[in-house]
Amino acid sequence: MASPMKGANQEELVFSQRHEANTLELFFDLFFVANLATFTTYHAVIDSSTLLAYVGFFAFLWSTWFQITLFDVRFARDSVYERVYKTIQYVVFVGYALVGSAFQPGGKTANNTNFRILCAILFISRTLLFIQYSVVFVFALLHRYNKLYIPLIATALPFLAAAVTFFAMTPLFKEGEESHHGIYAIWWVVMFLEAVFVIGVSCFWKIISFKKTHLVERMGLLTLIVIGEGAIGVTKTISKMMGKYGLDAEGCILVLCIIILLTFIWMLYFDNQPHGHYGTLRQQFWSCIHFPLHLSIVGVVEGAQQIALARYVLKNVMKVVEDVKYYCLEENLEGANLQKALLKVTDYFQLDYNAETAQQYEVILEDIYRIGNTTDVCSPEALSNVTSTGFPVDFHWFVYDVSGALFQANGAKLPKDEDPAQIADHTFLTVYRYFWGSVLILLACFIICLVLVRKHHKSDIFDWTAITTRILAFVVAAVLLAFKADIEMLAAFISSPWVLPTLLFLLLIILIADRVSAMVCNWNLKRKGLYRKIDLEKKHDEKNEDGRAHNHDSDHEDDHSTNNLFEVRGHEYASSQHMSVDYASIHSGYAYPLAIGSPSYASEMDIPLVPVPNSGAAYDPHNVH
């Protein structure tokens, strides 16, 4: 077991185990995205209840990943002990996959067995985190770093309380009994409170903050993985749209729109990703913002795929309508000839070869049989009674059931004994709403992140332009979301191919404005002669950073080098006369490390005194008193 005290940054008085993610952490991220991809595949969003279930399960995955990551970036070191814990955490995420397949807390029937398994998984994950922080506390005791006692205890106890709460919830999900929504809320309230405590402790005690950690990189990598999950969805979407019937011009354009959308989201995030430390409180808040950010990315990307599929379904439904008009209004077919013609229409979609649509195909055959046995169904007298789309009323249920089968053929896992066509109507509306709702959240997160990252700089043209364009795009997205108040306008917009291009146009304006305003800012710097100066300062900072990284890595090789960690302020005693360290710092320019004791203790441990910054004393490593 490697001591987490080896990874402390002596200059900044914070923990910094490494400057970039290791392969163990990246391997752990794969379990997150695997769960997300599996849950997305088997959990169709068809109404508000399934949408809330999707958000709720995403919160389980993200919260667990987030808490594990907060520990890893500060204290985790590659060792047999750490690999054992990581393996158990992999098992936890596999357990999430088991739960996710039947996770529906707002459903008509409660799967309490599934909920008990979820409570057990949450209990295990939080117990592991409590043990991990407790182990760090033990190392702090062994090294007598008393400055770490309170913050480590304050960080570990919320996980113990969460584990006890999740364990106590298990008996509430009794077999055969309906669960109440208030019980479900406990899960998310506990996860929210534990995040508040952990982040709050790191803000109050800077000694265990995330300064000098690779937290920014870890959040960026997960963002990349979340966007990449959308790329997996694109391959499935193109297979559903053109895998059976060959290439389609409009389908190709819609798929291309999704690919460009993924690229634009990547650019908006990584072009404005922070580099280096930009404030403790801002960094903590920036990391928490990634929950709604990642959730909105998933919503936008998945919504874009569903909108493309909805357009595909509606376009094929219109093809069926046109075929009905042709065979009935122009050919005036009747009886067996009409049945054969309608079978030809349905056979094109190969509904009988799809397991999801096999039952619905039987319903369509009954419609065809009924129409074929209706006398004078396409006679001039019957054609006087047509629907709003222009085909005879007798064909209404046939077109309606075919549209439901086409929707079901996209792979949506629908509830049993539910009419696919009726569900399709609600689903298209739900997808449109959560798509543009996700766009609103995404733009809001980009605005907040931009303000957090650049707040310490003096505002310039880029800041004002970037924020203004994002706000304008937010307003336009809000107006498009408000279309739901007008059902006819909403239906016309959903059935058109312009939903995705509209979003791309908004994001393209933002990206162009960012690029142009950045060029203007750089031109102003060059004109004022400041561009070269900033470039030299940046290179100087990078050189210093590399030097610190080199020294930091070399410190890891020597256990003894970790003994002179953390300068003491205020509470410790610098001598047997009980002189405070602050007082000693003023007069001597040096302070003692975090370990309790007098100078004699420091000398016994062969610990040199550490110079206090801004004390007025110049630090000379060869002249330590």
Coordinates of C-alpha atoms in Angstrom, one line a residue:
M1 CA 0.0 0.0 0.0
A2 CA 1.5 3.4 -1.1
S3 CA 1.1 6.3 1.3
P4 CA -1.1 9.1 0.0
M5 CA 1.2 11.5 1.8
K6 CA 3.8 11.0 -0.8
G7 CA 1.8 12.9 -3.3
A8 CA 1.5 16.2 -1.4
N9 CA 2.7 19.3 -3.1
Q10 CA 5.0 21.0 -0.7
E11 CA 5.0 24.4 -2.4
E12 CA 1.2 24.7 -2.7
L13 CA 0.3 22.8 0.5
V14 CA -2.2 20.6 -1.3
F15 CA -2.4 17.0 -2.4
S16 CA -1.3 16.3 -6.0
Q17 CA -0.7 12.6 -6.7
R18 CA 0.0 13.1 -10.4
H19 CA -0.3 15.7 -13.1
E20 CA -2.4 13.6 -15.5
A21 CA -4.9 10.7 -15.4
N22 CA -3.4 7.2 -15.3
T23 CA -4.7 4.1 -17.2
L24 CA -6.5 2.8 -14.1
E25 CA -8.7 5.9 -14.0
L26 CA -9.3 5.8 -17.7
F27 CA -10.3 2.1 -17.5
F28 CA -12.7 3.1 -14.7
D29 CA -14.3 5.7 -17.0
L30 CA -15.1 2.9 -19.5
F31 CA -17.5 1.3 -17.0
F32 CA -19.4 4.6 -16.8
V33 CA -19.9 5.0 -20.5
A34 CA -20.8 1.3 -20.8
N35 CA -23.6 1.8 -18.3
L36 CA -24.8 4.9 -20.0
A37 CA -24.8 3.3 -23.4
T38 CA -26.6 0.2 -22.2
F39 CA -29.2 2.2 -20.2
T40 CA -29.9 4.5 -23.2
T41 CA -30.4 1.5 -25.5
Y42 CA -32.9 -0.3 -23.3
H43 CA -34.6 2.6 -21.7
A44 CA -36.9 4.5 -24.2
V45 CA -37.9 8.0 -23.3
I46 CA -41.6 8.0 -24.2
D47 CA -43.1 10.3 -21.6
S48 CA -42.3 12.5 -18.6
S49 CA -42.1 9.5 -16.3
T50 CA -39.5 7.7 -18.3
L51 CA -37.6 10.9 -18.8
L52 CA -37.4 11.5 -15.0
A53 CA -36.3 7.9 -14.6
Y54 CA -33.5 8.5 -17.2
V55 CA -32.3 11.6 -15.3
G56 CA -32.5 9.8 -12.0
F57 CA -30.4 6.8 -13.1
F58 CA -27.9 9.2 -14.7
A59 CA -27.6 10.9 -11.3
F60 CA -26.6 7.5 -9.7
L61 CA -23.9 6.9 -12.3
W62 CA -22.5 10.4 -12.3
S63 CA -22.6 10.9 -8.6
T64 CA -20.7 7.7 -7.9
W65 CA -18.2 8.5 -10.6
F66 CA -17.8 12.0 -9.3
Q67 CA -17.1 11.0 -5.7
I68 CA -14.7 8.3 -6.7
T69 CA -12.8 10.8 -8.9
L70 CA -12.7 13.4 -6.1
F71 CA -10.8 10.9 -4.0
D72 CA -8.6 9.6 -6.8
V73 CA -7.2 13.0 -7.9
R74 CA -6.1 13.8 -4.4
F75 CA -5.2 10.6 -2.6
A76 CA -5.1 7.5 -4.9
R77 CA -1.7 6.0 -5.8
D78 CA -1.2 3.0 -8.0
S79 CA -0.7 0.0 -5.7
V80 CA -2.2 -3.5 -5.1
Y81 CA -4.5 -1.9 -2.5
E82 CA -5.8 0.7 -5.0
R83 CA -6.3 -1.9 -7.7
V84 CA -8.3 -4.1 -5.4
Y85 CA -10.6 -1.1 -4.6
K86 CA -10.9 -0.2 -8.3
T87 CA -11.9 -3.8 -9.1
I88 CA -14.7 -3.6 -6.5
Q89 CA -15.8 -0.3 -8.0
Y90 CA -16.0 -1.9 -11.4
V91 CA -18.3 -4.5 -9.9
V92 CA -20.4 -1.7 -8.5
F93 CA -20.9 -0.2 -11.9
V94 CA -21.7 -3.6 -13.4
G95 CA -24.3 -3.8 -10.7
Y96 CA -25.7 -0.5 -11.9
A97 CA -26.1 -2.1 -15.3
L98 CA -28.2 -4.9 -13.8
V99 CA -30.4 -2.3 -12.0
G100 CA -30.7 0.0 -15.0
S101 CA -32.3 -2.6 -17.2
A102 CA -35.5 -2.4 -15.1
F103 CA -35.2 0.9 -13.4
Q104 CA -38.6 2.6 -13.5
P105 CA -39.4 4.3 -10.2
G106 CA -42.4 6.1 -11.7
G107 CA -43.9 3.1 -13.4
K108 CA -47.3 1.6 -12.8
T109 CA -45.8 -1.3 -10.9
A110 CA -42.9 -1.1 -8.5
N111 CA -40.0 -3.5 -9.0
N112 CA -39.0 -3.6 -5.4
T113 CA -36.5 -6.3 -5.8
N114 CA -34.6 -4.1 -8.3
F115 CA -34.8 -1.2 -5.8
R116 CA -33.3 -3.4 -3.0
I117 CA -30.4 -4.3 -5.2
L118 CA -29.9 -0.6 -6.0
C119 CA -29.8 0.2 -2.2
A120 CA -27.2 -2.6 -1.7
I121 CA -25.0 -1.2 -4.6
L122 CA -25.2 2.4 -3.2
F123 CA -24.4 1.0 0.3
I124 CA -21.3 -0.8 -1.0
S125 CA -20.0 2.2 -3.0
R126 CA -20.4 4.7 -0.1
T127 CA -18.9 2.2 2.3
L128 CA -15.8 1.9 0.1
L129 CA -15.4 5.7 0.0
F130 CA -15.7 5.9 3.8
I131 CA -13.0 3.2 4.2
Q132 CA -10.7 4.9 1.6
Y133 CA -10.9 8.3 3.4
S134 CA -10.4 6.5 6.7
V135 CA -7.2 4.9 5.4
V136 CA -5.9 8.4 4.5
F137 CA -6.8 9.5 8.0
V138 CA -4.8 6.7 9.5
F139 CA -1.8 7.8 7.4
A140 CA -2.3 11.3 8.6
L141 CA -2.2 10.0 12.2
L142 CA 1.0 8.0 11.5
H143 CA 2.7 11.1 10.2
R144 CA 1.1 13.2 12.9
Y145 CA -0.3 15.7 10.3
N146 CA -2.9 17.1 12.7
K147 CA -4.0 19.8 10.2
L148 CA -5.6 17.0 8.2
Y149 CA -7.6 15.4 11.0
I150 CA -10.7 17.5 10.9
P151 CA -11.1 17.9 7.2
L152 CA -10.6 14.1 6.6
I153 CA -13.1 13.2 9.3
A154 CA -15.6 15.8 7.9
T155 CA -15.1 14.3 4.4
A156 CA -15.5 10.6 5.5
L157 CA -18.5 10.9 7.8
P158 CA -21.0 12.0 5.1
F159 CA -20.2 8.7 3.2
L160 CA -20.8 6.7 6.4
A161 CA -24.1 8.5 6.9
A162 CA -25.1 7.9 3.3
A163 CA -24.2 4.2 3.5
V164 CA -26.3 3.8 6.6
T165 CA -29.2 5.6 5.0
F166 CA -29.1 3.5 1.9
F167 CA -28.9 0.3 4.0
A168 CA -31.8 1.4 6.1
M169 CA -33.9 2.0 3.0
T170 CA -33.7 -1.6 1.9
P171 CA -36.6 -2.9 4.2
L172 CA -38.9 -0.1 2.8
F173 CA -39.0 -1.9 -0.6
K174 CA -41.1 -4.9 0.4
E175 CA -42.0 -7.5 -2.1
G176 CA -45.4 -7.1 -3.5
E177 CA -46.0 -3.6 -2.1
E178 CA -46.3 -0.3 -3.9
S179 CA -43.5 2.2 -3.1
H180 CA -44.2 5.9 -2.6
H181 CA -42.4 8.6 -4.5
G182 CA -41.2 10.1 -1.2
I183 CA -39.0 7.0 -0.7
Y184 CA -37.4 7.4 -4.1
A185 CA -36.5 11.0 -3.3
I186 CA -34.3 9.9 -0.4
W187 CA -31.7 8.5 -2.9
W188 CA -31.2 11.8 -4.7
V189 CA -31.4 14.0 -1.6
V190 CA -28.6 11.9 0.1
M191 CA -26.4 12.1 -3.0
F192 CA -26.9 15.8 -3.2
L193 CA -26.0 16.4 0.5
E194 CA -22.9 14.2 0.3
A195 CA -21.7 16.2 -2.7
V196 CA -22.4 19.5 -0.8
F197 CA -20.4 18.3 2.2
V198 CA -17.4 17.0 0.3
I199 CA -17.2 20.1 -1.9
G200 CA -17.8 22.4 1.1
V201 CA -15.0 20.8 3.1
S202 CA -12.6 21.1 0.2
C203 CA -13.5 24.8 0.0
F204 CA -13.1 25.5 3.7
W205 CA -9.9 23.6 4.2
K206 CA -7.7 24.4 1.2
I207 CA -5.3 21.8 2.3
I208 CA -7.5 19.1 0.7
S209 CA -8.7 21.3 -2.2
F210 CA -8.2 20.3 -5.8
K211 CA -5.5 22.8 -6.6
K212 CA -2.6 21.3 -8.6
T213 CA -4.7 18.1 -9.1
H214 CA -5.7 16.8 -12.5
L215 CA -9.4 17.3 -11.8
V216 CA -9.8 19.5 -14.9
E217 CA -8.3 16.8 -17.1
R218 CA -10.6 14.1 -15.5
M219 CA -13.7 16.2 -16.1
G220 CA -12.6 16.9 -19.6
L221 CA -12.0 13.2 -20.3
L222 CA -15.4 12.3 -19.1
T223 CA -17.0 15.0 -21.2
L224 CA -15.1 13.5 -24.2
I225 CA -16.5 10.1 -23.3
V226 CA -20.1 11.4 -22.9
I227 CA -19.8 13.1 -26.4
G228 CA -18.3 9.9 -27.7
E229 CA -21.3 7.9 -26.5
G230 CA -23.2 10.1 -28.9
A231 CA -21.0 8.8 -31.7
I232 CA -22.0 5.3 -30.8
G233 CA -25.6 6.4 -31.1
V234 CA -24.9 7.8 -34.6
T235 CA -23.8 4.4 -35.9
K236 CA -27.0 2.9 -34.5
T237 CA -29.2 5.7 -36.0
I238 CA -27.7 5.3 -39.5
S239 CA -28.2 1.6 -39.3
K240 CA -31.9 2.0 -38.4
M241 CA -32.6 4.6 -41.1
M242 CA -30.7 3.2 -44.0
G243 CA -29.5 -0.3 -43.0
K244 CA -32.4 -2.0 -44.8
Y245 CA -33.4 0.1 -47.7
G246 CA -30.1 1.7 -48.8
L247 CA -28.9 5.3 -48.8
D248 CA -31.4 8.1 -48.6
A249 CA -30.4 11.7 -49.4
E250 CA -32.3 13.3 -46.5
G251 CA -31.3 10.6 -44.1
C252 CA -27.6 11.2 -45.0
I253 CA -28.0 14.9 -44.3
L254 CA -29.7 14.3 -40.9
V255 CA -26.9 11.9 -39.9
L256 CA -24.3 14.5 -41.0
C257 CA -26.1 17.1 -38.9
I258 CA -25.7 14.9 -35.8
I259 CA -22.0 14.4 -36.6
I260 CA -21.5 18.1 -37.0
L261 CA -23.5 18.7 -33.8
L262 CA -21.1 16.4 -31.9
T263 CA -18.1 18.4 -33.3
F264 CA -19.7 21.7 -32.4
I265 CA -20.3 20.6 -28.8
W266 CA -16.7 19.4 -28.6
M267 CA -15.4 22.7 -29.9
L268 CA -17.6 24.8 -27.5
Y269 CA -16.3 22.8 -24.5
F270 CA -12.6 22.2 -25.2
D271 CA -11.9 25.6 -26.9
N272 CA -12.8 27.2 -23.6
Q273 CA -11.5 24.6 -21.2
P274 CA -9.5 26.0 -18.3
H275 CA -5.7 25.6 -18.1
G276 CA -4.0 25.6 -14.8
H277 CA -5.5 26.8 -11.5
Y278 CA -8.0 29.6 -11.7
G279 CA -9.4 29.8 -8.1
T280 CA -10.3 27.2 -5.5
L281 CA -14.0 28.1 -5.2
R282 CA -14.5 28.6 -8.9
Q283 CA -12.8 25.2 -9.7
Q284 CA -15.1 23.4 -7.3
F285 CA -18.2 25.0 -8.7
W286 CA -16.9 24.4 -12.2
S287 CA -16.6 20.7 -11.6
C288 CA -20.1 20.5 -10.1
I289 CA -21.6 22.2 -13.1
H290 CA -20.5 19.2 -15.1
F291 CA -23.5 17.2 -13.9
P292 CA -26.1 19.3 -15.7
L293 CA -23.6 19.8 -18.5
H294 CA -23.1 16.1 -19.1
L295 CA -26.8 15.4 -18.7
S296 CA -27.6 18.1 -21.2
I297 CA -25.1 16.8 -23.7
V298 CA -26.7 13.3 -23.4
G299 CA -30.1 14.9 -23.9
V300 CA -29.1 17.0 -26.9
V301 CA -27.3 14.1 -28.6
E302 CA -29.9 11.5 -27.9
G303 CA -32.7 13.9 -28.7
A304 CA -31.0 14.7 -32.0
Q305 CA -31.0 11.0 -32.9
Q306 CA -34.6 10.6 -31.9
I307 CA -35.6 13.7 -33.9
A308 CA -33.8 12.2 -37.0
L309 CA -35.6 8.9 -36.5
A310 CA -39.0 10.8 -36.0
R311 CA -38.4 12.5 -39.3
Y312 CA -37.6 9.2 -40.9
V313 CA -40.8 7.6 -39.5
L314 CA -43.0 10.6 -40.4
K315 CA -41.6 10.6 -43.9
N316 CA -42.3 6.9 -44.4
V317 CA -45.8 7.4 -43.0
M318 CA -46.4 10.1 -45.7
K319 CA -45.1 7.5 -48.3
V320 CA -47.8 5.1 -47.0
V321 CA -50.4 7.8 -47.3
E322 CA -49.4 8.6 -50.9
D323 CA -49.5 4.9 -51.8
V324 CA -53.0 4.6 -50.3
K325 CA -54.1 7.6 -52.3
Y326 CA -52.7 6.1 -55.5
Y327 CA -54.2 2.6 -55.1
C328 CA -57.6 3.9 -53.9
L329 CA -58.1 7.3 -55.5
E330 CA -56.4 6.7 -58.9
E331 CA -56.4 2.9 -59.4
N332 CA -59.8 2.4 -57.5
L333 CA -58.7 -1.1 -56.4
E334 CA -61.1 -3.3 -54.5
G335 CA -61.1 -6.6 -52.7
A336 CA -58.2 -9.0 -53.2
N337 CA -56.4 -6.6 -55.5
L338 CA -56.5 -3.9 -52.9
Q339 CA -55.3 -6.3 -50.3
K340 CA -52.3 -7.3 -52.4
A341 CA -51.4 -3.7 -53.0
L342 CA -51.5 -2.9 -49.3
L343 CA -49.5 -5.9 -48.4
K344 CA -46.9 -4.7 -50.9
V345 CA -46.8 -1.4 -49.1
T346 CA -46.2 -3.0 -45.7
D347 CA -43.8 -5.7 -47.0
Y348 CA -41.4 -2.9 -48.1
F349 CA -40.7 -2.2 -44.4
Q350 CA -40.1 -5.9 -43.5
L351 CA -42.1 -5.5 -40.3
D352 CA -42.7 -9.3 -40.1
Y353 CA -38.9 -9.8 -39.8
N354 CA -38.5 -7.6 -36.8
A355 CA -39.2 -9.1 -33.4
E356 CA -40.3 -5.8 -31.9
T357 CA -43.0 -5.3 -34.6
A358 CA -44.2 -8.9 -35.0
Q359 CA -47.3 -8.4 -32.9
Q360 CA -48.1 -5.0 -34.5
Y361 CA -47.7 -6.6 -37.9
E362 CA -50.6 -9.0 -37.0
V363 CA -52.8 -5.9 -36.2
I364 CA -51.9 -4.4 -39.7
L365 CA -52.9 -7.7 -41.4
E366 CA -56.3 -7.5 -39.7
D367 CA -56.6 -3.9 -41.0
I368 CA -55.8 -5.0 -44.5
Y369 CA -58.2 -7.9 -44.3
R370 CA -61.0 -5.6 -43.1
I371 CA -60.4 -3.1 -45.9
G372 CA -60.3 -5.8 -48.5
N373 CA -63.7 -7.2 -47.3
T374 CA -65.4 -3.8 -47.3
T375 CA -67.6 -3.3 -50.3
D376 CA -67.0 -0.2 -52.4
V377 CA -64.3 1.1 -50.1
C378 CA -62.8 3.1 -52.9
S379 CA -66.0 4.0 -54.8
P380 CA -66.8 7.6 -55.6
E381 CA -69.4 7.7 -52.8
A382 CA -66.9 6.5 -50.2
L383 CA -64.2 8.9 -51.4
S384 CA -66.4 11.8 -50.5
N385 CA -65.5 11.1 -46.9
V386 CA -61.8 11.7 -46.5
T387 CA -59.4 12.7 -43.7
S388 CA -57.5 15.9 -43.4
T389 CA -54.6 14.4 -45.3
G390 CA -56.8 13.3 -48.2
F391 CA -57.2 9.5 -47.9
P392 CA -60.5 7.7 -47.2
V393 CA -61.5 7.4 -43.6
D394 CA -61.7 3.6 -43.9
F395 CA -57.9 3.5 -44.3
H396 CA -57.3 5.6 -41.1
W397 CA -56.5 2.6 -38.8
F398 CA -54.3 1.0 -41.4
V399 CA -52.1 4.1 -41.7
Y400 CA -52.3 4.7 -37.9
D401 CA -51.1 1.1 -37.1
V402 CA -48.3 1.2 -39.8
S403 CA -47.0 4.5 -38.3
G404 CA -46.9 2.8 -34.9
A405 CA -45.0 -0.2 -36.3
L406 CA -42.5 2.1 -37.9
F407 CA -41.9 3.8 -34.6
Q408 CA -41.6 0.5 -32.8
A409 CA -39.1 -0.8 -35.4
N410 CA -36.6 1.9 -34.3
G411 CA -35.8 -0.3 -31.3
A412 CA -37.9 1.4 -28.6
K413 CA -38.8 -0.9 -25.7
L414 CA -42.5 -0.1 -25.2
P415 CA -44.7 -1.2 -22.3
K416 CA -46.7 -4.3 -22.8
D417 CA -50.3 -4.0 -24.0
E418 CA -49.7 -0.4 -25.2
D419 CA -50.6 0.9 -28.6
P420 CA -47.4 1.8 -30.4
A421 CA -49.1 4.4 -32.6
Q422 CA -50.6 6.2 -29.6
I423 CA -47.3 6.1 -27.8
A424 CA -45.5 7.5 -30.9
D425 CA -47.6 10.7 -30.8
H426 CA -46.7 11.4 -27.2
T427 CA -43.1 10.4 -27.7
F428 CA -42.5 12.8 -30.6
L429 CA -43.7 15.6 -28.4
T430 CA -41.7 14.5 -25.4
V431 CA -38.5 14.2 -27.5
Y432 CA -39.0 17.7 -28.9
R433 CA -39.4 19.2 -25.5
Y434 CA -36.5 17.4 -23.8
F435 CA -34.3 18.1 -26.8
W436 CA -34.7 21.9 -26.7
G437 CA -34.8 21.8 -22.9
S438 CA -31.4 20.1 -23.0
V439 CA -30.2 22.8 -25.4
L440 CA -31.2 25.5 -22.9
I441 CA -29.4 23.7 -20.1
L442 CA -26.3 23.2 -22.3
L443 CA -26.1 26.8 -23.3
A444 CA -26.6 27.9 -19.7
C445 CA -23.8 25.6 -18.5
F446 CA -21.5 27.0 -21.3
I447 CA -22.2 30.5 -20.1
I448 CA -21.5 29.7 -16.5
C449 CA -18.3 27.8 -17.3
L450 CA -17.1 30.7 -19.4
V451 CA -17.7 33.2 -16.6
L452 CA -16.0 30.9 -14.1
V453 CA -12.9 30.3 -16.2
R454 CA -12.3 33.9 -17.4
K455 CA -13.5 35.8 -14.3
H456 CA -10.0 36.4 -13.1
H457 CA -9.1 38.2 -16.4
K458 CA -10.1 41.7 -17.4
S459 CA -13.2 41.5 -19.7
D460 CA -12.5 42.1 -23.3
I461 CA -14.3 41.9 -26.7
F462 CA -14.1 38.1 -26.6
D463 CA -15.9 37.8 -23.2
W464 CA -18.7 40.2 -24.2
T465 CA -19.2 38.6 -27.6
A466 CA -19.1 35.0 -26.4
I467 CA -21.5 35.6 -23.6
T468 CA -23.9 37.7 -25.7
T469 CA -24.1 35.2 -28.5
R470 CA -24.8 32.3 -26.1
I471 CA -27.5 34.3 -24.4
L472 CA -29.1 35.1 -27.8
A473 CA -29.0 31.4 -28.7
F474 CA -30.5 30.6 -25.4
V475 CA -33.4 33.0 -26.1
V476 CA -34.0 31.5 -29.6
A477 CA -34.0 28.0 -28.1
A478 CA -36.5 29.1 -25.4
V479 CA -38.8 30.4 -28.2
L480 CA -38.6 27.1 -30.1
L481 CA -39.4 25.2 -26.9
A482 CA -42.4 27.4 -26.5
F483 CA -43.8 26.0 -29.7
K484 CA -45.4 23.3 -27.6
A485 CA -48.2 25.8 -26.8
D486 CA -49.3 25.6 -30.5
I487 CA -49.8 22.0 -31.4
E488 CA -50.3 22.6 -35.1
M489 CA -47.1 24.7 -35.4
L490 CA -45.2 22.1 -33.3
A491 CA -46.4 19.2 -35.4
A492 CA -45.4 21.0 -38.6
F493 CA -41.9 21.8 -37.2
I494 CA -41.3 18.3 -35.9
S495 CA -42.4 16.7 -39.2
S496 CA -40.0 19.0 -41.1
P497 CA -36.3 18.3 -41.6
W498 CA -35.3 21.7 -40.1
V499 CA -35.1 21.0 -36.4
L500 CA -31.5 19.9 -36.4
P501 CA -30.2 22.4 -38.9
T502 CA -31.8 25.2 -36.8
L503 CA -29.6 24.1 -33.8
L504 CA -26.5 23.8 -35.9
F505 CA -27.1 27.3 -37.2
L506 CA -27.3 28.7 -33.6
L507 CA -24.1 26.9 -32.6
L508 CA -22.3 27.9 -35.8
I509 CA -23.0 31.6 -35.0
I510 CA -21.5 31.2 -31.5
L511 CA -18.4 29.5 -32.9
I512 CA -17.9 32.1 -35.6
A513 CA -18.4 34.9 -33.1
D514 CA -15.8 33.3 -30.7
R515 CA -13.3 32.9 -33.5
V516 CA -13.7 36.4 -34.9
S517 CA -13.7 38.1 -31.5
A518 CA -10.5 36.2 -30.5
M519 CA -8.8 37.3 -33.7
V520 CA -9.8 40.9 -32.9
C521 CA -8.4 40.6 -29.4
N522 CA -5.1 39.2 -30.6
W523 CA -4.9 42.0 -33.2
N524 CA -5.3 44.6 -30.5
L525 CA -2.6 43.0 -28.4
K526 CA -0.2 42.9 -31.3
R527 CA -1.0 46.6 -32.1
K528 CA -0.3 47.5 -28.5
G529 CA 2.9 45.5 -28.4
L530 CA 1.6 43.2 -25.7
Y531 CA 1.2 40.0 -27.7
R532 CA 4.9 39.0 -27.5
K533 CA 5.1 39.8 -23.8
I534 CA 2.1 37.5 -23.0
D535 CA 3.6 34.8 -25.2
L536 CA 6.9 35.0 -23.3
E537 CA 5.2 35.0 -20.0
K538 CA 3.2 31.9 -21.0
K539 CA 6.4 30.1 -22.0
H540 CA 8.0 31.1 -18.7
D541 CA 5.1 29.8 -16.7
E542 CA 5.1 26.5 -18.7
K543 CA 8.8 26.1 -18.0
N544 CA 8.3 26.7 -14.3
E545 CA 5.4 24.3 -14.3
D546 CA 7.5 21.6 -16.0
G547 CA 10.2 22.3 -13.4
R548 CA 7.8 21.9 -10.5
A549 CA 6.4 18.7 -12.1
H550 CA 9.9 17.3 -12.4
N551 CA 10.7 18.1 -8.8
H552 CA 7.3 16.8 -7.7
D553 CA 7.9 13.5 -9.4
S554 CA 11.3 13.1 -7.9
D555 CA 9.8 13.7 -4.5
H556 CA 7.7 10.6 -4.9
E557 CA 10.8 8.5 -5.0
D558 CA 11.7 9.4 -1.5
D559 CA 9.5 8.7 1.5
H560 CA 11.6 11.0 3.7
S561 CA 10.9 14.0 1.4
T562 CA 7.2 13.9 2.4
N563 CA 8.0 14.7 6.1
N564 CA 8.4 18.4 5.5
L565 CA 4.9 18.9 4.3
F566 CA 2.5 21.7 5.0
E567 CA 3.6 24.9 6.8
V568 CA 1.8 25.5 10.1
R569 CA -0.1 28.7 10.9
G570 CA -1.5 29.9 14.2
H571 CA -2.2 26.7 16.2
E572 CA 1.2 25.1 16.5
Y573 CA 4.0 25.9 18.9
A574 CA 7.3 26.8 17.6
S575 CA 9.3 26.3 20.7
S576 CA 9.1 25.2 24.3
Q577 CA 8.2 28.8 25.2
H578 CA 4.8 28.3 23.4
M579 CA 5.6 30.9 20.8
S580 CA 3.1 30.8 18.0
V581 CA 4.3 29.9 14.5
D582 CA 2.9 33.1 13.1
Y583 CA 5.1 35.0 15.6
A584 CA 8.1 32.8 14.8
S585 CA 7.5 33.3 11.1
I586 CA 7.7 37.1 11.5
H587 CA 11.0 37.0 13.3
S588 CA 12.8 34.1 11.7
G589 CA 11.1 33.7 8.3
Y590 CA 10.6 30.0 8.9
A591 CA 7.7 27.7 10.1
Y592 CA 7.5 24.1 11.2
P593 CA 5.8 21.4 9.2
L594 CA 2.4 20.0 10.0
A595 CA 3.7 17.4 12.5
I596 CA 3.1 18.3 16.1
G597 CA 6.0 19.0 18.3
S598 CA 8.9 21.4 19.1
P599 CA 12.1 22.0 17.2
S600 CA 13.6 19.1 19.1
Y601 CA 11.0 16.8 17.5
A602 CA 11.8 18.2 14.1
S603 CA 15.5 17.6 14.6
E604 CA 14.9 14.1 15.7
M605 CA 13.0 13.4 12.6
D606 CA 15.6 15.2 10.5
I607 CA 13.0 17.6 9.2
P608 CA 14.2 21.0 7.9
L609 CA 12.3 24.1 8.7
V610 CA 10.2 25.4 5.8
P611 CA 10.3 29.1 4.9
V612 CA 7.0 31.0 5.2
P613 CA 6.1 32.7 1.9
N614 CA 5.9 36.5 2.1
S615 CA 7.7 36.6 5.4
G616 CA 10.5 38.7 4.0
A617 CA 13.1 36.0 4.4
A618 CA 14.8 34.7 1.3
Y619 CA 14.9 31.0 1.0
D620 CA 18.3 29.4 0.7
P621 CA 18.3 25.6 0.7
H622 CA 22.0 25.6 1.8
N623 CA 21.4 28.0 4.7
V624 CA 18.7 26.4 6.8
H625 CA 18.9 27.3 10.5

